[in-house]
PDB file of C-alpha atoms in Angstrom:
ATOM      1  CA  MET A 450       5.428 -12.441  23.423  1.00 44.00           C
ATOM      2  CA  THR A 451       4.857  -8.852  24.544  1.00 41.00           C
ATOM      3  CA  ASN A 452       2.065  -6.377  24.942  1.00 43.00           C
ATOM      4  CA  HIS A 453       1.062  -5.221  21.440  1.00 43.00           C
ATOM      5  CA  GLY A 454       0.345  -1.669  22.520  1.00 44.00           C
ATOM      6  CA  ALA A 455       3.731  -1.282  24.208  1.00 43.00           C
ATOM      7  CA  SER A 456       5.613  -2.684  21.230  1.00 41.00           C
ATOM      8  CA  ARG A 457       3.748  -0.403  18.798  1.00 45.00           C
ATOM      9  CA  ALA A 458       4.584   2.572  21.002  1.00 43.00           C
ATOM     10  CA  SER A 459       8.245   1.554  20.963  1.00 42.00           C
ATOM     11  CA  ARG A 460       8.196   1.377  17.173  1.00 44.00           C
ATOM     12  CA  ALA A 461       6.511   4.768  16.928  1.00 42.00           C
ATOM     13  CA  ILE A 462       9.160   6.375  19.158  1.00 39.00           C
ATOM     14  CA  LEU A 463      11.936   4.736  17.150  1.00 40.00           C
ATOM     15  CA  ALA A 464      10.359   5.893  13.889  1.00 40.00           C
ATOM     16  CA  GLY A 465      10.315   9.444  15.171  1.00 41.00           C
ATOM     17  CA  LEU A 466      14.008   9.255  16.041  1.00 38.00           C
ATOM     18  CA  LEU A 467      14.831   7.876  12.598  1.00 38.00           C
ATOM     19  CA  LEU A 468      12.772  10.468  10.766  1.00 39.00           C
ATOM     20  CA  GLY A 469      13.624  13.675  12.535  1.00 39.00           C
ATOM     21  CA  PRO A 470      11.971  16.687  10.902  1.00 38.00           C
ATOM     22  CA  VAL A 471      10.168  15.772   7.683  1.00 37.00           C
ATOM     23  CA  ILE A 472      10.156  18.240   4.800  1.00 36.00           C
ATOM     24  CA  ALA A 473       7.807  17.441   1.933  1.00 38.00           C
ATOM     25  CA  PHE A 474       8.656  17.690  -1.734  1.00 37.00           C
ATOM     26  CA  SER A 475       6.894  20.289  -3.848  1.00 39.00           C
ATOM     27  CA  GLN A 476       3.668  18.257  -4.177  1.00 50.00           C
ATOM     28  CA  GLN A 477       4.015  17.743  -7.927  1.00 65.00           C
ATOM     29  CA  GLY A 478       2.637  14.232  -7.667  1.00 88.00           C
ATOM     30  CA  ILE A 479       4.114  10.977  -8.913  1.00 94.00           C
ATOM     31  CA  ALA A 480       5.924  11.024 -12.255  1.00 92.00           C
ATOM     32  CA  ILE A 481       3.581   8.821 -14.287  1.00 95.00           C
ATOM     33  CA  ASP A 482       3.837   7.936 -17.980  1.00 95.00           C
ATOM     34  CA  ASP A 483       3.213  10.971 -20.211  1.00 95.00           C
ATOM     35  CA  GLU A 484       0.640   9.176 -22.381  1.00 96.00           C
ATOM     36  CA  LEU A 485      -1.258   8.024 -19.317  1.00 97.00           C
ATOM     37  CA  ARG A 486      -1.272  11.516 -17.871  1.00 95.00           C
ATOM     38  CA  ALA A 487      -2.626  12.936 -21.150  1.00 96.00           C
ATOM     39  CA  SER A 488      -5.418  10.362 -21.470  1.00 95.00           C
ATOM     40  CA  ALA A 489      -6.346   9.632 -17.856  1.00 97.00           C
ATOM     41  CA  ASP A 490      -9.269  10.611 -15.712  1.00 97.00           C
ATOM     42  CA  ILE A 491      -7.659  12.069 -12.585  1.00 97.00           C
ATOM     43  CA  LEU A 492      -9.666  11.044  -9.531  1.00 97.00           C
ATOM     44  CA  PRO A 493      -8.759  12.339  -6.042  1.00 97.00           C
ATOM     45  CA  VAL A 494      -9.400   9.703  -3.379  1.00 97.00           C
ATOM     46  CA  LYS A 495     -11.679  10.487  -0.457  1.00 95.00           C
ATOM     47  CA  MET A 496     -11.387   8.382   2.667  1.00 91.00           C
ATOM     48  CA  ALA A 497     -13.714   8.129   5.629  1.00 83.00           C
ATOM     49  CA  GLY A 498     -12.694   6.545   8.888  1.00 71.00           C
ATOM     50  CA  GLN A 499     -12.716   2.776   9.180  1.00 68.00           C
ATOM     51  CA  LYS A 500     -15.694   1.385  11.060  1.00 77.00           C
ATOM     52  CA  LEU A 501     -15.642  -1.713  13.223  1.00 81.00           C
ATOM     53  CA  PHE A 502     -15.262  -4.849  11.091  1.00 87.00           C
ATOM     54  CA  LYS A 503     -15.376  -2.771   7.886  1.00 91.00           C
ATOM     55  CA  VAL A 504     -12.891  -1.734   5.209  1.00 94.00           C
ATOM     56  CA  CYS A 505     -12.077   1.984   5.028  1.00 93.00           C
ATOM     57  CA  ASP A 506     -14.591   3.943   2.959  1.00 93.00           C
ATOM     58  CA  PHE A 507     -12.452   4.811  -0.086  1.00 95.00           C
ATOM     59  CA  ARG A 508     -14.207   6.738  -2.893  1.00 96.00           C
ATOM     60  CA  PHE A 509     -12.933   8.259  -6.140  1.00 98.00           C
ATOM     61  CA  GLY A 510     -14.917   9.424  -9.136  1.00 97.00           C
ATOM     62  CA  ASP A 511     -17.862   7.051  -9.660  1.00 97.00           C
ATOM     63  CA  TYR A 512     -16.166   4.268  -7.713  1.00 98.00           C
ATOM     64  CA  ALA A 513     -17.236   3.453  -4.162  1.00 97.00           C
ATOM     65  CA  ILE A 514     -17.366   0.505  -1.783  1.00 96.00           C
ATOM     66  CA  VAL A 515     -20.953  -0.621  -1.260  1.00 95.00           C
ATOM     67  CA  SER A 516     -20.290  -3.356   1.297  1.00 96.00           C
ATOM     68  CA  SER A 517     -17.258  -4.719   3.120  1.00 96.00           C
ATOM     69  CA  LYS A 518     -16.023  -6.901   5.937  1.00 95.00           C
ATOM     70  CA  MET A 519     -12.769  -7.082   7.844  1.00 92.00           C
ATOM     71  CA  GLY A 520     -11.844 -10.558   9.016  1.00 83.00           C
ATOM     72  CA  GLY A 521      -9.840 -11.527  12.040  1.00 65.00           C
ATOM     73  CA  THR A 522      -6.338 -10.146  12.574  1.00 61.00           C
ATOM     74  CA  HIS A 523      -3.442 -12.280  13.746  1.00 55.00           C
ATOM     75  CA  GLU A 524      -0.480 -10.552  15.350  1.00 53.00           C
ATOM     76  CA  ASP A 525       2.605 -12.031  16.982  1.00 48.00           C
ATOM     77  CA  ASP A 526       5.400  -9.896  18.467  1.00 47.00           C
ATOM     78  CA  THR A 527       8.787 -11.055  19.723  1.00 47.00           C
ATOM     79  CA  THR A 528      10.692  -8.291  21.503  1.00 47.00           C
ATOM     80  CA  PHE A 529      14.320  -8.037  22.516  1.00 42.00           C
ATOM     81  CA  PHE A 530      16.906  -5.406  23.495  1.00 43.00           C
ATOM     82  CA  ARG A 531      14.739  -3.985  26.302  1.00 43.00           C
ATOM     83  CA  GLU A 532      11.597  -3.706  24.177  1.00 43.00           C
ATOM     84  CA  VAL A 533      13.159  -1.411  21.576  1.00 43.00           C
ATOM     85  CA  LEU A 534      13.615  -3.812  18.690  1.00 46.00           C
ATOM     86  CA  THR A 535      10.672  -6.013  17.797  1.00 49.00           C
ATOM     87  CA  HIS A 536      10.104  -8.744  15.268  1.00 48.00           C
ATOM     88  CA  SER A 537       6.430  -8.748  14.331  1.00 58.00           C
ATOM     89  CA  ASP A 538       4.179 -10.907  12.196  1.00 72.00           C
ATOM     90  CA  ALA A 539       0.664  -9.702  11.403  1.00 80.00           C
ATOM     91  CA  ALA A 540      -2.031 -10.743   8.970  1.00 89.00           C
ATOM     92  CA  GLU A 541      -5.596  -9.737   8.232  1.00 93.00           C
ATOM     93  CA  ARG A 542      -8.226 -10.677   5.683  1.00 95.00           C
ATOM     94  CA  PHE A 543     -10.832  -8.416   4.142  1.00 96.00           C
ATOM     95  CA  THR A 544     -13.531  -8.457   1.490  1.00 97.00           C
ATOM     96  CA  PHE A 545     -15.501  -5.732  -0.229  1.00 97.00           C
ATOM     97  CA  VAL A 546     -17.807  -5.046  -3.155  1.00 98.00           C
ATOM     98  CA  MET A 547     -17.127  -2.004  -5.355  1.00 98.00           C
ATOM     99  CA  LYS A 548     -19.424  -0.304  -7.822  1.00 97.00           C
ATOM    100  CA  GLY A 549     -18.627   2.147 -10.618  1.00 95.00           C
ATOM    101  CA  ALA A 550     -20.785   4.292 -12.884  1.00 91.00           C
ATOM    102  CA  GLY A 551     -22.656   1.312 -14.361  1.00 91.00           C
ATOM    103  CA  PRO A 552     -24.568  -1.547 -12.742  1.00 93.00           C
ATOM    104  CA  GLU A 553     -21.537  -3.870 -12.621  1.00 94.00           C
ATOM    105  CA  THR A 554     -19.877  -4.670  -9.326  1.00 97.00           C
ATOM    106  CA  ALA A 555     -16.472  -6.115  -8.467  1.00 98.00           C
ATOM    107  CA  ALA A 556     -16.082  -8.509  -5.555  1.00 97.00           C
ATOM    108  CA  VAL A 557     -12.693  -8.464  -3.827  1.00 98.00           C
ATOM    109  CA  LYS A 558     -11.274 -10.829  -1.272  1.00 97.00           C
ATOM    110  CA  ALA A 559      -7.735 -10.295  -0.037  1.00 97.00           C
ATOM    111  CA  LYS A 560      -5.177 -11.029   2.624  1.00 96.00           C
ATOM    112  CA  TYR A 561      -2.615  -8.508   3.816  1.00 96.00           C
ATOM    113  CA  SER A 562       0.357  -9.692   5.860  1.00 94.00           C
ATOM    114  CA  MET A 563       3.409  -7.992   7.269  1.00 89.00           C
ATOM    115  CA  GLU A 564       6.658  -9.209   8.713  1.00 84.00           C
ATOM    116  CA  SER A 565       8.926  -6.667  10.366  1.00 73.00           C
ATOM    117  CA  GLY A 566      12.054  -6.609  12.433  1.00 63.00           C
ATOM    118  CA  PRO A 567      15.761  -5.797  12.380  1.00 55.00           C
ATOM    119  CA  VAL A 568      17.391  -6.823   9.127  1.00 44.00           C
ATOM    120  CA  LYS A 569      20.918  -5.559   9.770  1.00 46.00           C
ATOM    121  CA  ARG A 570      23.121  -5.881  12.836  1.00 47.00           C
ATOM    122  CA  TYR A 571      25.847  -3.518  14.029  1.00 44.00           C
ATOM    123  CA  GLU A 572      28.300  -3.941  16.888  1.00 45.00           C
ATOM    124  CA  LEU A 573      28.012  -1.193  19.508  1.00 43.00           C
ATOM    125  CA  LEU A 574      30.385  -2.735  22.059  1.00 48.00           C
ATOM    126  CA  PRO A 575      32.433  -5.918  21.981  1.00 51.00           C
ATOM    127  CA  GLY A 576      29.887  -8.699  21.937  1.00 49.00           C
ATOM    128  CA  VAL A 577      26.923  -6.302  21.883  1.00 49.00           C
ATOM    129  CA  THR A 578      25.106  -5.740  18.578  1.00 47.00           C
ATOM    130  CA  VAL A 579      21.936  -3.929  17.680  1.00 48.00           C
ATOM    131  CA  GLY A 580      19.892  -3.330  14.553  1.00 48.00           C
ATOM    132  CA  ALA A 581      20.396   0.120  13.033  1.00 44.00           C
ATOM    133  CA  GLY A 582      19.647   1.911   9.804  1.00 44.00           C
ATOM    134  CA  ASP A 583      17.261  -0.743   8.530  1.00 42.00           C
ATOM    135  CA  VAL A 584      16.112  -1.456  12.083  1.00 44.00           C
ATOM    136  CA  SER A 585      12.507  -0.995  11.050  1.00 51.00           C
ATOM    137  CA  GLY A 586      12.684  -3.145   7.940  1.00 71.00           C
ATOM    138  CA  ALA A 587       9.384  -4.754   6.945  1.00 82.00           C
ATOM    139  CA  ILE A 588       8.003  -6.890   4.170  1.00 88.00           C
ATOM    140  CA  ASP A 589       4.374  -6.357   3.159  1.00 92.00           C
ATOM    141  CA  ARG A 590       2.398  -8.892   1.141  1.00 95.00           C
ATOM    142  CA  LEU A 591      -1.006  -8.407  -0.423  1.00 97.00           C
ATOM    143  CA  ASP A 592      -2.698 -11.332  -2.165  1.00 97.00           C
ATOM    144  CA  GLY A 593      -6.206 -10.997  -3.498  1.00 97.00           C
ATOM    145  CA  GLU A 594      -8.796 -11.770  -6.122  1.00 98.00           C
ATOM    146  CA  VAL A 595     -10.986  -9.365  -8.100  1.00 98.00           C
ATOM    147  CA  ALA A 596     -14.064 -10.768  -9.861  1.00 97.00           C
ATOM    148  CA  ILE A 597     -16.658  -8.892 -11.897  1.00 96.00           C
ATOM    149  CA  ALA A 598     -20.051 -10.225 -10.902  1.00 91.00           C
ATOM    150  CA  GLY A 599     -22.061 -11.962 -13.606  1.00 85.00           C
ATOM    151  CA  ASN A 600     -19.733 -11.702 -16.600  1.00 83.00           C
ATOM    152  CA  GLY A 601     -18.389 -15.258 -16.389  1.00 83.00           C
ATOM    153  CA  SER A 602     -14.759 -14.244 -16.928  1.00 88.00           C
ATOM    154  CA  ALA A 603     -11.843 -15.534 -14.881  1.00 94.00           C
ATOM    155  CA  PRO A 604     -11.079 -13.550 -11.731  1.00 97.00           C
ATOM    156  CA  TRP A 605      -8.013 -11.359 -11.588  1.00 98.00           C
ATOM    157  CA  LYS A 606      -5.298 -12.343  -9.127  1.00 98.00           C
ATOM    158  CA  LEU A 607      -3.575  -9.493  -7.305  1.00 98.00           C
ATOM    159  CA  HIS A 608      -0.089  -9.923  -5.847  1.00 98.00           C
ATOM    160  CA  LEU A 609       1.874  -7.052  -4.301  1.00 97.00           C
ATOM    161  CA  ARG A 610       5.235  -7.435  -2.583  1.00 95.00           C
ATOM    162  CA  VAL A 611       6.814  -4.442  -0.850  1.00 93.00           C
ATOM    163  CA  LYS A 612       9.969  -4.048   1.218  1.00 90.00           C
ATOM    164  CA  ARG A 613       9.958  -0.923   3.383  1.00 81.00           C
ATOM    165  CA  ASN A 614      11.031   0.451   6.698  1.00 71.00           C
ATOM    166  CA  VAL A 615       8.218   0.781   9.166  1.00 53.00           C
ATOM    167  CA  ALA A 616       8.926   4.504   9.574  1.00 55.00           C
ATOM    168  CA  GLY A 617       7.766   4.905   5.965  1.00 55.00           C
ATOM    169  CA  VAL A 618      10.862   6.741   4.765  1.00 61.00           C
ATOM    170  CA  ASP A 619      11.718   4.258   2.032  1.00 75.00           C
ATOM    171  CA  GLU A 620      10.041   1.343   0.268  1.00 83.00           C
ATOM    172  CA  LYS A 621      10.409  -0.695  -2.886  1.00 87.00           C
ATOM    173  CA  ALA A 622       7.982  -3.036  -4.652  1.00 91.00           C
ATOM    174  CA  GLY A 623       9.214  -6.430  -5.750  1.00 90.00           C
ATOM    175  CA  VAL A 624       7.629  -8.571  -8.455  1.00 93.00           C
ATOM    176  CA  SER A 625       3.960  -7.565  -8.328  1.00 97.00           C
ATOM    177  CA  SER A 626       1.101  -8.087 -10.757  1.00 98.00           C
ATOM    178  CA  LEU A 627      -2.595  -8.245 -11.561  1.00 98.00           C
ATOM    179  CA  SER A 628      -3.420 -11.203 -13.829  1.00 98.00           C
ATOM    180  CA  ASN A 629      -6.392 -13.217 -15.064  1.00 97.00           C
ATOM    181  CA  GLY A 630      -4.254 -15.941 -16.659  1.00 96.00           C
ATOM    182  CA  ALA A 631      -4.596 -14.590 -20.203  1.00 96.00           C
ATOM    183  CA  ARG A 632      -3.420 -11.070 -19.413  1.00 97.00           C
ATOM    184  CA  THR A 633      -0.812  -9.845 -16.942  1.00 98.00           C
ATOM    185  CA  ILE A 634      -0.505  -6.270 -15.751  1.00 98.00           C
ATOM    186  CA  GLU A 635       2.702  -5.393 -13.944  1.00 98.00           C
ATOM    187  CA  ILE A 636       2.571  -3.187 -10.873  1.00 98.00           C
ATOM    188  CA  VAL A 637       5.679  -1.014 -10.656  1.00 97.00           C
ATOM    189  CA  ASP A 638       6.931   1.738  -8.347  1.00 94.00           C
ATOM    190  CA  VAL A 639       6.474   5.380  -9.304  1.00 94.00           C
ATOM    191  CA  VAL A 640       7.814   8.284  -7.242  1.00 90.00           C
ATOM    192  CA  GLU A 641       7.857  12.045  -7.425  1.00 86.00           C
ATOM    193  CA  ALA A 642      10.870  13.726  -8.968  1.00 72.00           C
ATOM    194  CA  ALA A 643      11.988  16.673  -6.858  1.00 62.00           C
ATOM    195  CA  ALA A 644      11.785  20.027  -8.591  1.00 58.00           C
ATOM    196  CA  GLU A 645      15.081  21.819  -9.093  1.00 54.00           C
ATOM    197  CA  GLY A 646      15.977  23.618  -5.909  1.00 50.00           C
ATOM    198  CA  ALA A 647      13.305  21.836  -3.842  1.00 51.00           C
ATOM    199  CA  SER A 648      14.147  20.758  -0.301  1.00 50.00           C
ATOM    200  CA  GLN A 649      14.924  17.105   0.088  1.00 52.00           C
ATOM    201  CA  GLY A 650      12.215  15.200   1.887  1.00 65.00           C
ATOM    202  CA  ILE A 651       9.962  12.213   1.369  1.00 77.00           C
ATOM    203  CA  PRO A 652       8.565  12.175  -2.174  1.00 84.00           C
ATOM    204  CA  ALA A 653       5.058  11.259  -3.261  1.00 89.00           C
ATOM    205  CA  ARG A 654       4.827   7.555  -4.031  1.00 92.00           C
ATOM    206  CA  GLY A 655       2.587   5.222  -5.947  1.00 95.00           C
ATOM    207  CA  TYR A 656       2.280   2.392  -8.433  1.00 97.00           C
ATOM    208  CA  GLN A 657       1.758   2.284 -12.163  1.00 98.00           C
ATOM    209  CA  PHE A 658      -0.181  -0.559 -13.804  1.00 98.00           C
ATOM    210  CA  VAL A 659       1.533  -1.516 -17.077  1.00 98.00           C
ATOM    211  CA  GLU A 660       0.489  -4.085 -19.694  1.00 98.00           C
ATOM    212  CA  ASP A 661       2.867  -4.825 -22.594  1.00 97.00           C
ATOM    213  CA  GLY A 662       4.629  -1.499 -22.091  1.00 96.00           C
ATOM    214  CA  LYS A 663       1.402   0.533 -21.957  1.00 97.00           C
ATOM    215  CA  ALA A 664       0.435   2.302 -18.731  1.00 98.00           C
ATOM    216  CA  LEU A 665      -3.250   1.668 -18.004  1.00 98.00           C
ATOM    217  CA  ALA A 666      -3.571   3.301 -14.620  1.00 98.00           C
ATOM    218  CA  ALA A 667      -1.657   4.639 -11.651  1.00 98.00           C
ATOM    219  CA  LEU A 668      -2.278   5.018  -7.947  1.00 98.00           C
ATOM    220  CA  GLN A 669      -0.672   7.717  -5.824  1.00 96.00           C
ATOM    221  CA  PHE A 670      -1.152   6.301  -2.344  1.00 93.00           C
ATOM    222  CA  TYR A 671       1.065   8.858  -0.608  1.00 90.00           C
ATOM    223  CA  GLY A 672       1.300  12.550  -1.473  1.00 88.00           C
ATOM    224  CA  GLY A 673       4.484  13.457   0.399  1.00 79.00           C
ATOM    225  CA  GLY A 674       5.072  14.883   3.861  1.00 69.00           C
ATOM    226  CA  HIS A 675       4.656  12.794   6.986  1.00 63.00           C
ATOM    227  CA  PRO A 676       4.785   9.062   6.131  1.00 57.00           C
ATOM    228  CA  THR A 677       1.504   8.238   7.912  1.00 57.00           C
ATOM    229  CA  SER A 678      -0.460  10.982   6.132  1.00 61.00           C
ATOM    230  CA  HIS A 679      -3.371  10.001   3.877  1.00 68.00           C
ATOM    231  CA  ALA A 680      -3.408  13.351   2.083  1.00 77.00           C
ATOM    232  CA  GLY A 681      -2.768  13.436  -1.656  1.00 90.00           C
ATOM    233  CA  MET A 682      -4.168  10.036  -2.661  1.00 94.00           C
ATOM    234  CA  VAL A 683      -5.020  10.086  -6.389  1.00 96.00           C
ATOM    235  CA  VAL A 684      -6.124   7.553  -9.010  1.00 98.00           C
ATOM    236  CA  TYR A 685      -5.183   7.941 -12.706  1.00 98.00           C
ATOM    237  CA  LEU A 686      -7.372   5.791 -14.963  1.00 98.00           C
ATOM    238  CA  ARG A 687      -7.224   5.743 -18.759  1.00 98.00           C
ATOM    239  CA  SER A 688     -10.498   7.070 -20.128  1.00 96.00           C
ATOM    240  CA  ASP A 689     -10.433   4.732 -23.170  1.00 96.00           C
ATOM    241  CA  LEU A 690     -10.526   1.492 -21.154  1.00 97.00           C
ATOM    242  CA  ASP A 691     -13.726  -0.536 -21.152  1.00 95.00           C
ATOM    243  CA  ALA A 692     -15.975  -0.351 -18.101  1.00 95.00           C
ATOM    244  CA  ASP A 693     -15.043  -3.802 -16.754  1.00 96.00           C
ATOM    245  CA  MET A 694     -11.303  -3.120 -16.950  1.00 97.00           C
ATOM    246  CA  LYS A 695     -11.733   0.217 -15.222  1.00 98.00           C
ATOM    247  CA  LEU A 696     -13.673  -1.481 -12.442  1.00 98.00           C
ATOM    248  CA  VAL A 697     -11.058  -4.229 -12.042  1.00 98.00           C
ATOM    249  CA  LEU A 698      -8.267  -1.662 -11.759  1.00 98.00           C
ATOM    250  CA  ALA A 699     -10.290   0.540  -9.393  1.00 98.00           C
ATOM    251  CA  ALA A 700     -10.998  -2.437  -7.127  1.00 98.00           C
ATOM    252  CA  ALA A 701      -7.360  -3.580  -7.151  1.00 98.00           C
ATOM    253  CA  MET A 702      -6.166  -0.077  -6.264  1.00 98.00           C
ATOM    254  CA  THR A 703      -8.702   0.089  -3.439  1.00 98.00           C
ATOM    255  CA  ALA A 704      -7.362  -3.183  -2.025  1.00 98.00           C
ATOM    256  CA  ILE A 705      -3.874  -1.668  -2.109  1.00 97.00           C
ATOM    257  CA  LEU A 706      -5.124   1.452  -0.318  1.00 96.00           C
ATOM    258  CA  GLN A 707      -6.615  -0.719   2.409  1.00 95.00           C
ATOM    259  CA  ALA A 708      -3.326  -2.588   2.794  1.00 94.00           C
ATOM    260  CA  LYS A 709      -1.418   0.703   2.995  1.00 91.00           C
ATOM    261  CA  ASP A 710      -3.788   1.944   5.682  1.00 89.00           C
ATOM    262  CA  SER A 711      -3.260  -1.263   7.645  1.00 87.00           C
ATOM    263  CA  ALA A 712       0.512  -0.924   7.276  1.00 83.00           C
ATOM    264  CA  SER A 713       0.434   2.643   8.619  1.00 78.00           C
ATOM    265  CA  HIS A 714      -1.100   1.404  11.873  1.00 72.00           C
ATOM    266  CA  ARG A 715       1.517  -1.248  12.596  1.00 62.00           C
TER     267      ARG A 715
END
């Protein structure tokens, strides 16, 4: 067990060494489905600072959090190699209520957990090995439930699995979905394609929500540039969806944004 602040500082220093100078892509945004782009309401995300025991105040279009609560956070660090490489387990629970343009509200309860630590070993000297390259490997898990108040329908289960490095340079979603038992919406990675001649850097990233091959919505949670930046967050939501489905998707994307914010602080 080690001091959490010291271990986080060690990870931050290591992330800086891994990143070096960061050059953003051309800010084109994530490459979402053409039909979705043509039919979607494009909603920039505004974010206020997180208050004590509250979820971050995410707002986009008519959608806003009207109440929230952050539960207790569990964190366990095991440090080795002179406090440079750390294996960390962390988990937190949160709930919130979101409202859209109509009177309906969506209640969300979720748990975000992260496991990080060296995932590859390299020999520096005979008998001496150290994690490198993927030294900051992490696995993020988000499990939640979205329920529309008063409509009597089954709640939607949200599952997101992401493998990343803690520096934020690279990540990949595993099998992830939003499902109410009768319908299943896949959550898949979407990134920005670099324009011809653009400098290589960290592209914008997000997720697309796809049901039976049809893209219903997309979330750009990262707009490019420094990996801890919250600039460039955007929601794409099909305008022809019914109000309840829009609210379910908006609430699920907000839960993901909260998990991403938590991940950026670990």
